[in-house]
Amino acid sequence: MSVTVRVPAKVNVQLAVGAARPDGFHDLANVFLAVGLYDEVTATPSPDGPRITCDGPDAAQVPLDRTNLAARAALALAERYGRDADVHLHIAKDIPVAGGMAGGSADGAGALLACDALWGTGASREELLDICAELGSDVPFSLVGGAALGTGRGEKLTELEVGGTFHWVFAMAARGLSTPAVFREFDRLAEGREIPEPVASQPLLDALAKGDAEALAAAVTNDLQPAALSLFPELADTLAAGRAAGALASLVSGSGPTTAFLARDAEAAEAVAGALRASGTCRDVRTASGPVPGVTVV
């Protein structure tokens, strides 16, 4: 017997970052949108688990030990229910690795739901979300999907209404960026400045609710973008290429280095994608739309 789940990537349409807290984290106002790029996680019984395997683009960069969030999810669920984490988790990777699109978090949420189904633990949604929050700030959203506002360090979710489909183009960079390194650079750049409390943008929430791409384009922001650009200056060329190709908005996705471009419709997204491929400023280009559901059993 095995269980396979599908789990989406995310783009942050707003990422407002507060000052560093005493625990080293930052308070956030993080507006997530799940988009149709997916990893699949398959859970199969294994006596020597948790065991991780992975294939797909960038699979060589995925850790296969117990630092992988999928393994940590299996161990956390097993511990909570007093059982062995006797599972082989295979990740079919399609979400960019170290790309600011929550690929690792997606695998953690996917493994959690897959193991719950395989083992018949019957964990409630609240229990699963509690384990997700222990695993990482983005993991709860990977479970929920759709659109949501994350507060605290991003793990406290309020689901949001979305009135339409938004079309995106994602440009993958030639190398990754470490999320902790980007936050450290944010702190360095912010030194000596007053950092306001992060709050969700009402015009952005209204644009999501109306399904208005132009209004959303006018409201998207990412407080980590200057830090990502400081560590990876070449991303500015990719952002400029997407804007020149007609994207309504361009921004670094999360902590980067993937860059995201909002398009008017599916046809415009294909045009932006073609221009980015021809620009020589990125390694790969993908199109996707959202919102889409969170983890689902295939």
Coordinates of C-alpha atoms in Angstrom, one line a residue:
M1 CA 0.0 0.0 0.0
S2 CA 1.2 3.5 -0.7
V3 CA -0.3 7.0 -0.5
T4 CA 0.6 9.8 -2.9
V5 CA -0.2 13.5 -2.3
R6 CA 0.3 16.6 -4.4
V7 CA 1.3 19.9 -2.8
P8 CA 1.7 23.3 -4.5
A9 CA 4.3 26.0 -4.5
K10 CA 3.5 29.5 -3.2
V11 CA 4.2 33.1 -4.1
N12 CA 4.1 35.9 -1.5
V13 CA 2.1 38.7 -3.0
Q14 CA 2.9 40.7 0.2
L15 CA 5.8 40.1 2.5
A16 CA 6.0 42.7 5.2
V17 CA 8.8 42.1 7.7
G18 CA 9.1 43.5 11.2
A19 CA 12.2 44.0 13.3
A20 CA 14.1 40.9 14.6
R21 CA 12.5 39.5 17.8
P22 CA 14.5 38.3 20.8
D23 CA 14.1 34.7 19.5
G24 CA 15.8 35.7 16.2
F25 CA 12.6 35.4 14.2
H26 CA 10.7 38.3 12.6
D27 CA 7.0 39.2 12.9
L28 CA 5.5 39.1 9.4
A29 CA 2.4 40.1 7.5
N30 CA 2.7 37.4 4.8
V31 CA 0.1 37.1 2.1
F32 CA 0.4 33.7 0.5
L33 CA -1.0 32.6 -2.8
A34 CA -0.7 28.9 -3.8
V35 CA 0.1 28.3 -7.4
G36 CA 0.0 25.4 -9.8
L37 CA 3.6 24.1 -9.6
Y38 CA 3.7 20.9 -7.6
D39 CA 5.8 18.3 -5.7
E40 CA 4.3 14.9 -5.2
V41 CA 5.2 12.9 -2.0
T42 CA 4.5 9.1 -1.9
A43 CA 4.5 7.3 1.4
T44 CA 5.2 3.6 1.4
P45 CA 5.7 1.3 4.4
S46 CA 9.4 0.7 5.1
P47 CA 11.0 -1.1 8.1
D48 CA 14.1 1.2 8.1
G49 CA 12.2 4.5 7.9
P50 CA 12.0 7.4 7.7
R51 CA 13.8 7.0 4.4
I52 CA 13.9 9.8 1.8
T53 CA 14.4 9.5 -2.0
C54 CA 13.9 12.2 -4.6
D55 CA 13.9 12.7 -8.3
G56 CA 13.1 15.6 -10.7
P57 CA 14.8 19.0 -11.4
D58 CA 17.3 20.0 -8.8
A59 CA 16.8 16.7 -6.9
A60 CA 20.6 16.5 -6.2
Q61 CA 20.2 19.6 -4.0
V62 CA 17.6 18.0 -1.8
P63 CA 18.9 16.5 1.5
L64 CA 18.0 12.8 2.0
D65 CA 18.7 12.6 5.7
R66 CA 16.6 13.6 8.7
T67 CA 17.1 17.3 8.1
N68 CA 14.6 17.0 5.3
L69 CA 11.3 18.5 6.3
A70 CA 9.5 15.4 5.0
A71 CA 11.5 13.2 7.3
R72 CA 10.9 15.6 10.2
A73 CA 7.2 15.6 9.5
A74 CA 7.0 11.8 9.6
L75 CA 9.0 11.7 12.8
A76 CA 6.8 14.4 14.5
L77 CA 3.6 12.6 13.5
A78 CA 4.9 9.2 14.7
E79 CA 6.1 10.6 18.0
R80 CA 2.7 12.2 18.6
Y81 CA 0.9 8.9 18.0
G82 CA 3.5 6.7 19.8
R83 CA 4.5 4.7 16.8
D84 CA 7.6 4.1 14.7
A85 CA 8.2 6.3 11.6
D86 CA 8.4 3.2 9.4
V87 CA 8.0 4.9 6.1
H88 CA 9.7 5.5 2.8
L89 CA 9.0 9.0 1.4
H90 CA 9.6 9.6 -2.2
I91 CA 9.6 13.2 -3.4
A92 CA 8.9 13.9 -7.1
K93 CA 10.3 17.4 -7.2
D94 CA 9.0 20.1 -9.5
I95 CA 9.0 23.1 -7.2
P96 CA 12.4 25.0 -7.4
V97 CA 14.8 24.1 -4.7
A98 CA 16.0 27.0 -2.5
G99 CA 13.9 29.3 -4.7
G100 CA 11.6 31.2 -2.3
M101 CA 8.6 29.1 -3.3
A102 CA 8.3 26.9 -0.2
G103 CA 9.4 23.7 -1.9
G104 CA 10.8 22.2 1.3
S105 CA 7.8 23.3 3.3
A106 CA 5.5 21.8 0.7
D107 CA 7.3 18.5 1.1
G108 CA 6.9 18.6 4.9
A109 CA 3.2 19.3 4.6
G110 CA 2.8 16.6 1.9
A111 CA 4.7 14.0 4.0
L112 CA 2.6 14.8 7.0
L113 CA -0.7 14.2 5.2
A114 CA 0.6 11.2 3.3
C115 CA 1.8 9.5 6.6
D116 CA -1.5 10.4 8.3
A117 CA -3.4 8.6 5.5
L118 CA -0.9 5.7 5.3
W119 CA -0.9 5.1 9.1
G120 CA -4.6 5.8 9.7
T121 CA -3.8 8.1 12.5
G122 CA -6.9 10.2 11.9
A123 CA -5.2 13.5 13.1
S124 CA -7.5 16.5 13.1
R125 CA -6.8 19.5 10.9
E126 CA -5.9 21.4 14.0
E127 CA -3.4 18.8 15.0
L128 CA -1.8 18.7 11.6
L129 CA -1.5 22.5 11.5
D130 CA 0.1 22.4 15.0
I131 CA 2.7 20.0 13.7
C132 CA 3.2 22.1 10.6
A133 CA 3.9 25.2 12.7
E134 CA 6.5 23.2 14.7
L135 CA 8.2 22.3 11.4
G136 CA 8.5 25.7 9.9
S137 CA 6.9 29.1 9.3
D138 CA 5.6 28.3 5.7
V139 CA 4.6 24.7 6.3
P140 CA 1.0 25.4 7.6
F141 CA 0.2 27.3 4.4
S142 CA 1.4 24.5 2.3
L143 CA -1.2 22.3 4.0
V144 CA -4.0 24.8 3.6
G145 CA -3.3 26.3 0.1
G146 CA -5.6 28.8 -1.6
A147 CA -4.8 32.3 -0.2
A148 CA -4.0 33.3 3.3
L149 CA -2.5 35.9 5.5
G150 CA 0.2 34.6 7.7
T151 CA 1.1 36.5 10.9
G152 CA 3.4 35.8 13.8
R153 CA 6.4 34.4 12.0
G154 CA 4.0 33.4 9.2
E155 CA 2.5 30.3 10.8
K156 CA -0.8 31.9 12.1
L157 CA -3.1 31.8 9.1
T158 CA -6.3 33.6 8.2
E159 CA -7.7 32.3 4.9
L160 CA -8.5 34.9 2.4
E161 CA -11.2 35.3 -0.2
V162 CA -10.0 35.4 -3.9
G163 CA -12.4 36.5 -6.6
G164 CA -10.6 35.1 -9.7
T165 CA -7.5 33.4 -11.1
F166 CA -4.1 35.2 -11.3
H167 CA -1.6 34.3 -13.9
W168 CA 2.1 34.2 -13.0
V169 CA 5.5 33.6 -14.6
F170 CA 8.4 32.3 -12.5
A171 CA 12.0 32.7 -13.5
M172 CA 14.5 30.3 -11.8
A173 CA 17.9 31.6 -11.0
A174 CA 21.2 29.9 -11.7
R175 CA 21.9 29.4 -7.9
G176 CA 19.9 29.3 -4.7
L177 CA 19.7 31.7 -1.8
S178 CA 19.6 30.7 1.9
T179 CA 16.5 32.1 3.7
P180 CA 18.4 32.7 6.9
A181 CA 21.1 34.6 5.0
V182 CA 18.5 36.8 3.4
F183 CA 17.0 37.7 6.8
R184 CA 20.4 38.4 8.1
E185 CA 21.0 40.8 5.2
F186 CA 17.6 42.4 5.9
D187 CA 18.7 43.0 9.5
R188 CA 22.0 44.4 8.3
L189 CA 20.4 46.8 5.8
A190 CA 17.8 47.9 8.4
E191 CA 20.4 48.6 11.1
G192 CA 19.8 52.0 12.6
R193 CA 16.3 52.4 11.0
E194 CA 12.9 52.3 12.7
I195 CA 11.1 49.1 11.4
P196 CA 7.3 49.5 11.4
E197 CA 5.0 46.8 12.6
P198 CA 4.1 44.6 9.6
V199 CA 0.5 44.9 8.6
A200 CA -1.5 43.5 5.6
S201 CA -2.2 46.0 2.8
Q202 CA -6.0 46.6 2.5
P203 CA -5.7 47.5 -1.2
L204 CA -3.9 44.2 -1.8
L205 CA -6.6 42.2 0.1
D206 CA -9.3 44.1 -1.9
A207 CA -7.6 43.3 -5.2
L208 CA -7.4 39.6 -4.3
A209 CA -11.1 39.6 -3.3
K210 CA -12.1 41.2 -6.6
G211 CA -9.8 39.1 -8.7
D212 CA -8.3 42.3 -10.1
A213 CA -4.9 41.7 -11.6
E214 CA -4.0 45.3 -12.3
A215 CA -5.0 46.4 -8.7
L216 CA -3.0 43.5 -7.3
A217 CA 0.0 44.5 -9.4
A218 CA -0.1 48.0 -7.9
A219 CA -0.1 46.6 -4.4
V220 CA 2.4 43.7 -4.3
T221 CA 5.5 44.3 -2.1
N222 CA 8.3 42.2 -0.6
D223 CA 10.4 43.7 2.2
L224 CA 13.0 41.0 1.6
Q225 CA 13.6 42.0 -2.0
P226 CA 16.4 44.6 -1.2
A227 CA 18.2 42.0 0.8
A228 CA 17.9 39.3 -1.9
L229 CA 19.1 41.8 -4.5
S230 CA 22.0 42.8 -2.3
L231 CA 23.1 39.2 -2.1
F232 CA 22.3 38.3 -5.7
P233 CA 22.5 41.6 -7.8
E234 CA 21.9 39.8 -11.1
L235 CA 18.3 39.3 -10.2
A236 CA 17.7 43.0 -11.1
D237 CA 18.4 42.1 -14.7
T238 CA 15.7 39.4 -14.6
L239 CA 13.2 41.7 -13.0
A240 CA 13.9 44.3 -15.7
A241 CA 13.5 41.8 -18.5
G242 CA 10.1 40.7 -17.2
R243 CA 8.9 44.3 -16.9
A244 CA 10.1 45.1 -20.4
A245 CA 8.1 42.1 -21.6
G246 CA 4.9 43.5 -20.3
A247 CA 4.5 42.0 -16.9
L248 CA 2.0 43.9 -14.7
A249 CA 4.3 43.5 -11.7
S250 CA 7.7 41.9 -10.9
L251 CA 9.1 40.9 -7.6
V252 CA 11.4 38.5 -5.8
S253 CA 9.4 35.5 -4.6
G254 CA 9.8 35.3 -0.8
S255 CA 13.4 35.2 0.1
G256 CA 14.3 34.4 -3.5
P257 CA 16.1 33.9 -5.8
T258 CA 13.1 32.9 -7.9
T259 CA 11.5 36.0 -9.5
A260 CA 7.7 36.3 -10.0
F261 CA 5.9 38.2 -12.7
L262 CA 2.1 38.9 -12.6
A263 CA 0.5 38.8 -16.1
R264 CA -2.8 40.1 -17.3
D265 CA -4.0 36.7 -18.5
A266 CA -2.7 33.3 -19.7
E267 CA -1.7 34.6 -23.1
A268 CA 0.2 37.5 -21.7
A269 CA 1.9 35.1 -19.3
E270 CA 3.2 33.0 -22.2
A271 CA 4.5 36.1 -23.9
V272 CA 6.4 37.2 -20.8
A273 CA 7.8 33.7 -20.3
G274 CA 9.0 33.6 -23.9
A275 CA 10.8 36.9 -23.5
L276 CA 12.4 35.8 -20.2
R277 CA 13.7 32.6 -21.8
A278 CA 15.2 34.7 -24.6
S279 CA 16.7 37.2 -22.2
G280 CA 19.5 35.0 -20.9
T281 CA 18.9 36.3 -17.4
C282 CA 17.6 33.1 -15.8
R283 CA 18.1 29.3 -15.8
D284 CA 14.5 28.3 -16.5
V285 CA 11.0 29.8 -16.8
R286 CA 7.6 28.4 -15.7
T287 CA 4.1 29.6 -15.9
A288 CA 1.4 28.8 -13.3
S289 CA -1.9 30.2 -12.1
G290 CA -3.5 30.5 -8.6
P291 CA -5.0 30.1 -6.2
V292 CA -5.0 26.3 -6.1
P293 CA -5.8 24.0 -3.1
G294 CA -3.2 22.9 -0.6
V295 CA -2.1 19.3 -0.1
T296 CA -4.5 16.8 -1.8
V297 CA -4.4 13.0 -2.0
V298 CA -3.8 12.0 -5.6

